Amino acid sequence: MPVLLLSVQIMAFPADDEYSKLIASGFSHGKTGDFEAAIADYTSAIAIDPDKVNGYYYRGTAKIKTGDFKSAILDFTKSIELKPDYADAYLNRGYSKSCRKDQVGAIQDYNKAIELKPDYAVAFADRGHSKSIIGDRDGAIQDYSKAIKLKPDYAEAYEYRSRVEYEKRDKESAFLDLNKSIEINPKFVLAYHDRGYIKSYHGDQDGSIVDFNKAIELKPNLAVAYLCRGNSKSIIGDRDGAFSDINKAIELQPKSSHGYLMRSKVKNRNKDFECALLDANKAIELDPNNPYVYFRLGLTHYDSGKYEESLDDFMKCKVYEESNHLFSDYSWFRTWLNRDRLSGENAAIQELLDSKTKGKISLSSKWQVAIFRYLSNQIDEQSLITTAKNNDPMTEKENLCEAYFYSGTRLLISGKTPDAIEHFKKCVSTGIIYY
């Protein structure tokens, strides 16, 4: 979601004005969380005087709270028609468009809000969020930095900037921003959660658990924090603690696939394949159009030696995948591993080459191209390992982890078990535990 929140100015209303009484009543209902009643009040006010801007604007903000972004956009548009220089209306229309995944339209509205109000820190932060979604990371960081310059105590802007910095592999800057965010607001739940996530990703499970503990202390119903803490506990071998946390997340969000996916992952990690499959299938029942649930099921079938079922899972994963090309690439690589086991290497290579010819595999980075070329016999193992080298130490470890996994698996399938073991040892020695 965009960084901020709704820009609403509380105004004083004459007690003898029926229109103003309804607006004030709407505010009262909104403060207690009864947004449907607030919308009803604003609608009545609009009926009394359809030429006043406040009714439309405040009704739009209430509709945002109910998740009715499409209708909110109509109200903000009407507000802008009545008051063309209404920066707040542009801001909140942009917010609504962003929530409807129209980032281009959102950015246009944020631009207008900034044009009307050049010191509008929230508009810069929200525009940064939309830019980050469309992949303009440098532009996003510039906007978050501008928001922070305008409003140095803007904890949310630090937190969101940290996410983009981390996406750019700038771990140190991300940590500094998260620490600053927590310094400004010691009760900032998301900052603790994000810091815990980064710590876990880089192997500091004890430190991550401390941060997830704090996030849960501040917000006991934060399901994602239980999931992440459960994953960290699983990695350090606290199986009971891991399942306790994941089960709590499922209790909090029983209709979400995420808890079942994480529990499946942990059960798979513990080689409890039968129960891992049950949870993966439950995730599919809850979220049948999500490609990752099929990917997770495919991994469990593969690890349990059910290669035909695994192949079918990864084929389904590709059917449901529409936008994440990196994710789709790995579905094809996993398809290759299954096909090699079931039909032989020549069949696996031909299928992979056909997928490229037909435009079914995108190869979204230089490294994915290298894996593709290795699996299709266009380069040898040493060339793959050479390509894995990278100026960023973490990226190099991740690439080498994958290089030794794929090369080791090819050796294993071809019966060269001792050589495969040496490759898997090198894979483990990279310290990458989340692939």
Short mmCIF file of C-alpha atoms in Angstrom, two decimals:
data_model
loop_
_atom_site.label_atom_id
_atom_site.label_comp_id
_atom_site.label_asym_id
_atom_site.label_seq_id
_atom_site.Cartn_x
_atom_site.Cartn_y
_atom_site.Cartn_z
CA MET A 1 0.00 0.00 0.00
CA PRO A 2 1.14 3.57 -0.54
CA VAL A 3 2.99 5.22 2.29
CA LEU A 4 0.44 7.50 3.42
CA LEU A 5 -2.45 7.87 4.41
CA LEU A 6 -5.35 10.09 3.95
CA SER A 7 -4.97 13.81 3.88
CA VAL A 8 -8.08 15.08 5.62
CA GLN A 9 -8.45 18.45 7.28
CA ILE A 10 -10.82 18.55 10.22
CA MET A 11 -12.97 21.64 9.86
CA ALA A 12 -15.34 23.49 12.14
CA PHE A 13 -18.94 23.62 10.95
CA PRO A 14 -21.75 26.03 11.87
CA ALA A 15 -24.25 24.24 14.07
CA ASP A 16 -27.26 25.72 12.28
CA ASP A 17 -26.27 24.48 8.81
CA GLU A 18 -27.87 21.09 7.95
CA TYR A 19 -25.22 20.39 5.29
CA SER A 20 -22.44 21.07 7.80
CA LYS A 21 -24.19 19.00 10.47
CA LEU A 22 -24.16 16.02 8.11
CA ILE A 23 -20.48 16.55 7.30
CA ALA A 24 -19.68 16.76 11.01
CA SER A 25 -21.74 13.62 11.66
CA GLY A 26 -19.79 11.85 8.93
CA PHE A 27 -16.55 12.78 10.66
CA SER A 28 -17.89 11.45 13.95
CA HIS A 29 -18.81 8.12 12.38
CA GLY A 30 -15.43 7.94 10.66
CA LYS A 31 -13.57 8.47 13.93
CA THR A 32 -15.36 5.44 15.41
CA GLY A 33 -14.67 3.33 12.33
CA ASP A 34 -18.25 3.28 11.05
CA PHE A 35 -17.39 4.32 7.51
CA GLU A 36 -20.62 3.08 5.97
CA ALA A 37 -22.56 5.46 8.22
CA ALA A 38 -20.09 8.21 7.34
CA ILE A 39 -20.68 7.59 3.62
CA ALA A 40 -24.43 7.77 4.19
CA ASP A 41 -24.04 11.14 5.92
CA TYR A 42 -21.84 12.54 3.17
CA THR A 43 -24.28 11.29 0.53
CA SER A 44 -27.12 13.10 2.32
CA ALA A 45 -25.03 16.27 2.46
CA ILE A 46 -24.36 16.04 -1.28
CA ALA A 47 -28.10 15.71 -1.90
CA ILE A 48 -28.64 18.99 -0.04
CA ASP A 49 -25.95 20.86 -1.97
CA PRO A 50 -24.34 18.99 -4.89
CA ASP A 51 -22.15 21.97 -5.74
CA LYS A 52 -20.08 21.90 -2.55
CA VAL A 53 -16.77 20.08 -2.73
CA ASN A 54 -16.52 18.81 0.87
CA GLY A 55 -19.20 16.14 0.59
CA TYR A 56 -17.54 14.46 -2.38
CA TYR A 57 -14.03 14.72 -0.98
CA TYR A 58 -14.86 13.34 2.46
CA ARG A 59 -17.04 10.62 0.99
CA GLY A 60 -14.09 9.60 -1.16
CA THR A 61 -11.82 9.30 1.89
CA ALA A 62 -14.44 7.17 3.65
CA LYS A 63 -14.74 4.93 0.60
CA ILE A 64 -10.98 4.40 0.66
CA LYS A 65 -11.38 3.10 4.19
CA THR A 66 -13.93 0.55 2.97
CA GLY A 67 -11.74 -0.50 0.05
CA ASP A 68 -14.09 0.91 -2.58
CA PHE A 69 -11.31 2.59 -4.55
CA LYS A 70 -13.16 2.67 -7.86
CA SER A 71 -16.00 4.71 -6.41
CA ALA A 72 -13.58 6.84 -4.39
CA ILE A 73 -11.88 7.88 -7.63
CA LEU A 74 -15.21 9.19 -8.93
CA ASP A 75 -15.69 11.30 -5.80
CA PHE A 76 -12.18 12.76 -5.97
CA THR A 77 -12.67 13.49 -9.66
CA LYS A 78 -15.84 15.42 -8.83
CA SER A 79 -13.95 17.25 -6.08
CA ILE A 80 -11.33 18.30 -8.64
CA GLU A 81 -14.01 19.47 -11.07
CA LEU A 82 -15.43 21.72 -8.35
CA LYS A 83 -12.02 22.81 -7.07
CA PRO A 84 -9.27 22.37 -9.70
CA ASP A 85 -6.47 23.42 -7.33
CA TYR A 86 -7.38 20.83 -4.66
CA ALA A 87 -4.01 19.15 -4.03
CA ASP A 88 -5.42 16.77 -1.41
CA ALA A 89 -7.98 15.47 -3.89
CA TYR A 90 -5.23 14.72 -6.42
CA LEU A 91 -3.22 12.99 -3.70
CA ASN A 92 -6.06 10.74 -2.61
CA ARG A 93 -7.17 10.01 -6.17
CA GLY A 94 -3.60 8.97 -6.87
CA TYR A 95 -3.65 6.78 -3.77
CA SER A 96 -6.88 5.13 -4.95
CA LYS A 97 -5.47 4.54 -8.43
CA SER A 98 -2.34 3.00 -6.92
CA CYS A 99 -4.49 0.63 -4.87
CA ARG A 100 -6.19 -0.37 -8.13
CA LYS A 101 -2.73 -1.05 -9.64
CA ASP A 102 -2.89 1.95 -11.97
CA GLN A 103 0.55 3.26 -11.09
CA VAL A 104 0.88 5.42 -14.20
CA GLY A 105 -2.38 7.20 -13.41
CA ALA A 106 -1.37 7.48 -9.77
CA ILE A 107 1.95 9.12 -10.66
CA GLN A 108 0.14 11.64 -12.86
CA ASP A 109 -2.07 12.63 -9.94
CA TYR A 110 0.87 12.83 -7.53
CA ASN A 111 2.68 15.04 -10.06
CA LYS A 112 -0.29 17.41 -10.07
CA ALA A 113 -0.50 17.44 -6.28
CA ILE A 114 3.20 18.34 -6.10
CA GLU A 115 2.78 21.02 -8.78
CA LEU A 116 0.02 22.60 -6.68
CA LYS A 117 1.85 22.07 -3.40
CA PRO A 118 5.64 21.80 -3.92
CA ASP A 119 6.34 21.05 -0.24
CA TYR A 120 3.86 18.15 -0.10
CA ALA A 121 5.97 15.45 1.58
CA VAL A 122 3.22 12.82 1.49
CA ALA A 123 2.79 13.24 -2.26
CA PHE A 124 6.51 12.69 -2.82
CA ALA A 125 6.43 9.57 -0.63
CA ASP A 126 3.37 8.13 -2.35
CA ARG A 127 4.83 8.87 -5.78
CA GLY A 128 7.97 7.07 -4.66
CA HIS A 129 5.86 4.03 -3.81
CA SER A 130 4.28 3.94 -7.26
CA LYS A 131 7.66 4.38 -8.92
CA SER A 132 9.07 1.48 -6.93
CA ILE A 133 6.23 -0.75 -8.13
CA ILE A 134 6.92 -0.03 -11.80
CA GLY A 135 10.64 -0.66 -11.29
CA ASP A 136 11.93 2.92 -11.17
CA ARG A 137 13.99 2.35 -8.04
CA ASP A 138 16.24 5.37 -8.47
CA GLY A 139 13.22 7.61 -8.97
CA ALA A 140 11.56 6.09 -5.91
CA ILE A 141 14.60 6.74 -3.72
CA GLN A 142 14.78 10.34 -4.96
CA ASP A 143 11.13 10.88 -4.03
CA TYR A 144 11.47 9.28 -0.59
CA SER A 145 14.58 11.37 0.03
CA LYS A 146 12.70 14.53 -0.96
CA ALA A 147 9.86 13.60 1.40
CA ILE A 148 12.37 13.11 4.22
CA LYS A 149 14.05 16.44 3.45
CA LEU A 150 10.67 18.16 3.66
CA LYS A 151 9.63 16.22 6.75
CA PRO A 152 12.67 14.88 8.65
CA ASP A 153 10.53 12.94 11.14
CA TYR A 154 8.68 11.02 8.38
CA ALA A 155 9.19 7.49 9.74
CA GLU A 156 7.16 5.83 6.97
CA ALA A 157 9.30 7.40 4.24
CA TYR A 158 12.45 6.00 5.85
CA GLU A 159 10.85 2.56 6.04
CA TYR A 160 9.75 2.57 2.42
CA ARG A 161 13.10 3.91 1.22
CA SER A 162 14.78 1.06 3.06
CA ARG A 163 12.77 -1.46 1.03
CA VAL A 164 13.94 -0.01 -2.27
CA GLU A 165 17.51 0.26 -1.03
CA TYR A 166 17.42 -3.38 -0.06
CA GLU A 167 16.03 -4.33 -3.46
CA LYS A 168 19.11 -2.60 -4.86
CA ARG A 169 21.30 -4.75 -2.60
CA ASP A 170 22.25 -1.79 -0.42
CA LYS A 171 21.81 -3.62 2.87
CA GLU A 172 23.69 -1.06 4.97
CA SER A 173 21.57 1.90 3.83
CA ALA A 174 18.41 -0.16 4.35
CA PHE A 175 19.42 -0.93 7.93
CA LEU A 176 20.28 2.70 8.63
CA ASP A 177 16.87 3.80 7.36
CA LEU A 178 15.03 1.16 9.38
CA ASN A 179 16.97 2.12 12.51
CA LYS A 180 16.13 5.79 11.89
CA SER A 181 12.49 4.90 11.34
CA ILE A 182 12.39 3.08 14.70
CA GLU A 183 14.25 5.95 16.38
CA ILE A 184 11.55 8.36 15.19
CA ASN A 185 8.71 6.00 16.04
CA PRO A 186 9.66 3.26 18.54
CA LYS A 187 6.24 1.68 17.97
CA PHE A 188 6.58 1.37 14.18
CA VAL A 189 5.57 -2.26 13.66
CA LEU A 190 6.52 -2.57 9.98
CA ALA A 191 10.02 -1.25 10.60
CA TYR A 192 10.70 -3.98 13.16
CA HIS A 193 9.22 -6.57 10.82
CA ASP A 194 11.30 -5.43 7.83
CA ARG A 195 14.49 -5.34 9.88
CA GLY A 196 13.75 -8.84 11.14
CA TYR A 197 13.22 -10.04 7.58
CA ILE A 198 16.59 -8.67 6.44
CA LYS A 199 18.37 -10.18 9.43
CA SER A 200 16.81 -13.57 8.70
CA TYR A 201 17.71 -13.35 5.02
CA HIS A 202 21.35 -12.74 5.94
CA GLY A 203 21.57 -15.55 8.47
CA ASP A 204 21.00 -13.68 11.75
CA GLN A 205 18.05 -15.75 12.92
CA ASP A 206 18.44 -14.81 16.61
CA GLY A 207 18.42 -11.11 15.73
CA SER A 208 15.45 -11.56 13.43
CA ILE A 209 13.46 -13.29 16.16
CA VAL A 210 14.10 -10.34 18.50
CA ASP A 211 12.65 -7.95 15.91
CA PHE A 212 9.68 -10.20 15.11
CA ASN A 213 9.03 -10.48 18.86
CA LYS A 214 8.83 -6.69 19.06
CA ALA A 215 6.53 -6.47 16.03
CA ILE A 216 4.20 -9.03 17.61
CA GLU A 217 4.34 -7.28 20.99
CA LEU A 218 3.19 -4.07 19.30
CA LYS A 219 0.62 -5.78 17.09
CA PRO A 220 -0.38 -9.21 18.44
CA ASN A 221 -2.59 -9.99 15.44
CA LEU A 222 0.13 -9.43 12.79
CA ALA A 223 -0.01 -12.79 11.04
CA VAL A 224 2.96 -12.17 8.74
CA ALA A 225 5.26 -11.58 11.73
CA TYR A 226 4.28 -14.98 13.16
CA LEU A 227 5.00 -16.58 9.77
CA CYS A 228 8.43 -14.98 9.49
CA ARG A 229 9.33 -15.76 13.10
CA GLY A 230 8.22 -19.33 12.52
CA ASN A 231 10.50 -19.57 9.50
CA SER A 232 13.46 -18.24 11.52
CA LYS A 233 12.76 -20.71 14.32
CA SER A 234 12.59 -23.53 11.80
CA ILE A 235 16.00 -22.60 10.40
CA ILE A 236 17.65 -22.77 13.85
CA GLY A 237 15.96 -26.11 14.57
CA ASP A 238 13.18 -24.96 16.90
CA ARG A 239 10.55 -27.11 15.20
CA ASP A 240 7.92 -26.82 17.94
CA GLY A 241 8.31 -23.04 18.11
CA ALA A 242 8.09 -22.80 14.34
CA PHE A 243 4.84 -24.73 14.12
CA SER A 244 3.38 -22.83 17.07
CA ASP A 245 3.97 -19.52 15.27
CA ILE A 246 2.76 -20.73 11.89
CA ASN A 247 -0.37 -22.26 13.42
CA LYS A 248 -1.05 -18.92 15.12
CA ALA A 249 -0.77 -17.15 11.76
CA ILE A 250 -3.26 -19.60 10.26
CA GLU A 251 -5.59 -19.02 13.21
CA LEU A 252 -5.41 -15.26 12.59
CA GLN A 253 -5.93 -15.58 8.81
CA PRO A 254 -7.62 -18.94 8.14
CA LYS A 255 -8.61 -17.99 4.60
CA SER A 256 -5.10 -16.96 3.55
CA SER A 257 -2.87 -19.37 1.64
CA HIS A 258 0.32 -17.90 3.15
CA GLY A 259 0.19 -19.77 6.43
CA TYR A 260 -0.39 -23.11 4.76
CA LEU A 261 2.42 -22.42 2.29
CA MET A 262 4.86 -21.63 5.10
CA ARG A 263 3.79 -24.68 7.10
CA SER A 264 4.22 -26.79 3.97
CA LYS A 265 7.71 -25.34 3.53
CA VAL A 266 8.73 -26.13 7.11
CA LYS A 267 7.27 -29.64 6.94
CA ASN A 268 9.10 -30.19 3.67
CA ARG A 269 12.31 -28.94 5.34
CA ASN A 270 11.73 -31.60 8.02
CA LYS A 271 11.07 -34.26 5.35
CA ASP A 272 7.47 -34.67 6.48
CA PHE A 273 6.41 -34.80 2.85
CA GLU A 274 2.92 -36.23 3.30
CA CYS A 275 1.82 -33.42 5.62
CA ALA A 276 3.67 -30.86 3.49
CA LEU A 277 1.60 -31.97 0.50
CA LEU A 278 -1.63 -31.66 2.50
CA ASP A 279 -0.82 -28.06 3.40
CA ALA A 280 0.25 -27.19 -0.14
CA ASN A 281 -3.03 -28.59 -1.47
CA LYS A 282 -4.94 -26.57 1.14
CA ALA A 283 -3.15 -23.45 -0.13
CA ILE A 284 -4.27 -24.30 -3.67
CA GLU A 285 -7.85 -24.74 -2.46
CA LEU A 286 -7.72 -21.25 -0.93
CA ASP A 287 -5.84 -19.54 -3.76
CA PRO A 288 -6.16 -21.62 -6.95
CA ASN A 289 -4.90 -18.87 -9.30
CA ASN A 290 -1.69 -18.16 -7.41
CA PRO A 291 1.28 -19.67 -9.28
CA TYR A 292 3.44 -19.89 -6.17
CA VAL A 293 1.13 -22.45 -4.54
CA TYR A 294 1.79 -24.79 -7.48
CA PHE A 295 5.50 -24.00 -7.28
CA ARG A 296 5.51 -24.96 -3.58
CA LEU A 297 3.59 -28.16 -4.31
CA GLY A 298 6.01 -28.95 -7.12
CA LEU A 299 9.01 -28.56 -4.81
CA THR A 300 7.50 -30.95 -2.27
CA HIS A 301 6.61 -33.55 -4.89
CA TYR A 302 10.14 -33.26 -6.28
CA ASP A 303 11.81 -33.61 -2.88
CA SER A 304 9.65 -36.64 -2.09
CA GLY A 305 10.62 -38.30 -5.37
CA LYS A 306 7.25 -37.90 -7.11
CA TYR A 307 8.64 -36.48 -10.35
CA GLU A 308 5.58 -36.94 -12.56
CA GLU A 309 3.41 -35.06 -10.06
CA SER A 310 6.11 -32.42 -9.68
CA LEU A 311 6.29 -31.94 -13.45
CA ASP A 312 2.53 -31.44 -13.59
CA ASP A 313 2.72 -28.87 -10.77
CA PHE A 314 5.36 -26.76 -12.53
CA MET A 315 3.42 -26.90 -15.79
CA LYS A 316 0.38 -25.54 -13.92
CA CYS A 317 2.56 -22.91 -12.28
CA LYS A 318 3.51 -21.56 -15.71
CA VAL A 319 -0.13 -21.49 -16.81
CA TYR A 320 -1.10 -19.24 -13.91
CA GLU A 321 2.00 -17.04 -14.07
CA GLU A 322 1.41 -13.81 -15.97
CA SER A 323 3.80 -11.10 -14.82
CA ASN A 324 6.74 -12.40 -12.78
CA HIS A 325 9.13 -13.52 -15.50
CA LEU A 326 11.88 -14.44 -13.05
CA PHE A 327 9.48 -16.77 -11.28
CA SER A 328 8.44 -18.29 -14.61
CA ASP A 329 12.08 -18.95 -15.54
CA TYR A 330 12.58 -21.08 -12.46
CA SER A 331 9.41 -23.03 -13.23
CA TRP A 332 11.04 -23.99 -16.53
CA PHE A 333 14.32 -24.92 -14.85
CA ARG A 334 12.44 -27.15 -12.42
CA THR A 335 10.54 -28.63 -15.35
CA TRP A 336 13.93 -29.49 -16.88
CA LEU A 337 15.02 -31.36 -13.72
CA ASN A 338 11.83 -33.43 -13.70
CA ARG A 339 11.93 -34.11 -17.43
CA ASP A 340 15.55 -35.24 -17.22
CA ARG A 341 14.64 -37.77 -14.54
CA LEU A 342 11.56 -39.01 -16.37
CA SER A 343 12.54 -38.92 -20.05
CA GLY A 344 16.28 -38.37 -20.20
CA GLU A 345 18.53 -35.38 -20.74
CA ASN A 346 17.97 -35.08 -24.49
CA ALA A 347 14.20 -34.73 -24.01
CA ALA A 348 14.75 -32.20 -21.22
CA ILE A 349 17.10 -30.12 -23.38
CA GLN A 350 14.75 -30.16 -26.37
CA GLU A 351 11.79 -29.06 -24.27
CA LEU A 352 13.80 -26.19 -22.80
CA LEU A 353 14.99 -25.05 -26.24
CA ASP A 354 11.43 -25.26 -27.60
CA SER A 355 10.20 -23.08 -24.72
CA LYS A 356 12.71 -20.40 -25.73
CA THR A 357 11.82 -20.64 -29.43
CA LYS A 358 8.12 -20.26 -28.64
CA GLY A 359 8.73 -17.30 -26.33
CA LYS A 360 7.50 -19.16 -23.24
CA ILE A 361 10.63 -18.47 -21.20
CA SER A 362 11.80 -14.89 -20.77
CA LEU A 363 15.27 -15.24 -19.19
CA SER A 364 14.96 -11.99 -17.29
CA SER A 365 18.61 -11.60 -16.25
CA LYS A 366 22.14 -12.47 -17.33
CA TRP A 367 22.25 -15.13 -14.64
CA GLN A 368 19.03 -16.80 -15.80
CA VAL A 369 20.48 -16.85 -19.33
CA ALA A 370 23.54 -18.65 -17.97
CA ILE A 371 21.43 -21.31 -16.22
CA PHE A 372 19.39 -21.79 -19.40
CA ARG A 373 22.52 -22.18 -21.51
CA TYR A 374 24.02 -24.65 -19.04
CA LEU A 375 20.91 -26.83 -18.85
CA SER A 376 20.60 -26.79 -22.64
CA ASN A 377 24.27 -27.84 -23.08
CA GLN A 378 25.36 -24.56 -24.66
CA ILE A 379 27.98 -23.92 -21.96
CA ASP A 380 29.79 -26.26 -19.58
CA GLU A 381 29.85 -26.35 -15.82
CA GLN A 382 33.00 -24.23 -15.49
CA SER A 383 31.47 -21.47 -17.65
CA LEU A 384 28.39 -21.48 -15.44
CA ILE A 385 30.52 -21.10 -12.31
CA THR A 386 32.57 -18.33 -13.94
CA THR A 387 29.37 -16.46 -14.84
CA ALA A 388 28.25 -16.79 -11.21
CA LYS A 389 31.02 -14.40 -10.13
CA ASN A 390 29.68 -11.00 -9.17
CA ASN A 391 30.95 -7.77 -7.62
CA ASP A 392 28.26 -8.05 -4.95
CA PRO A 393 29.31 -10.78 -2.47
CA MET A 394 25.75 -11.80 -1.61
CA THR A 395 24.74 -12.08 -5.26
CA GLU A 396 27.83 -14.19 -5.94
CA LYS A 397 26.98 -16.56 -3.08
CA GLU A 398 23.42 -16.90 -4.34
CA ASN A 399 24.58 -17.57 -7.90
CA LEU A 400 27.14 -20.14 -6.78
CA CYS A 401 24.51 -21.83 -4.60
CA GLU A 402 22.36 -22.28 -7.69
CA ALA A 403 25.27 -23.23 -9.97
CA TYR A 404 26.36 -26.07 -7.70
CA PHE A 405 22.78 -27.18 -7.14
CA TYR A 406 22.02 -27.55 -10.86
CA SER A 407 25.40 -29.03 -11.73
CA GLY A 408 25.21 -31.40 -8.76
CA THR A 409 21.71 -32.50 -9.73
CA ARG A 410 22.79 -33.23 -13.31
CA LEU A 411 25.66 -35.34 -11.97
CA LEU A 412 23.32 -37.15 -9.59
CA ILE A 413 20.78 -37.96 -12.30
CA SER A 414 23.54 -39.27 -14.57
CA GLY A 415 24.75 -41.62 -11.83
CA LYS A 416 27.92 -39.76 -10.85
CA THR A 417 27.01 -39.73 -7.17
CA PRO A 418 30.44 -39.00 -5.58
CA ASP A 419 30.92 -35.96 -7.84
CA ALA A 420 27.36 -34.86 -7.11
CA ILE A 421 28.04 -35.00 -3.39
CA GLU A 422 31.04 -32.69 -3.78
CA HIS A 423 28.90 -30.19 -5.70
CA PHE A 424 26.16 -30.28 -3.08
CA LYS A 425 28.76 -29.70 -0.35
CA LYS A 426 29.89 -26.58 -2.22
CA CYS A 427 26.25 -25.53 -2.58
CA VAL A 428 25.74 -25.81 1.19
CA SER A 429 29.02 -24.04 1.92
CA THR A 430 27.73 -20.82 0.33
CA GLY A 431 25.55 -20.36 3.41
CA ILE A 432 22.47 -19.55 1.31
CA ILE A 433 19.60 -21.18 3.18
CA TYR A 434 16.51 -19.70 1.54
CA TYR A 435 16.71 -21.16 -1.95
#
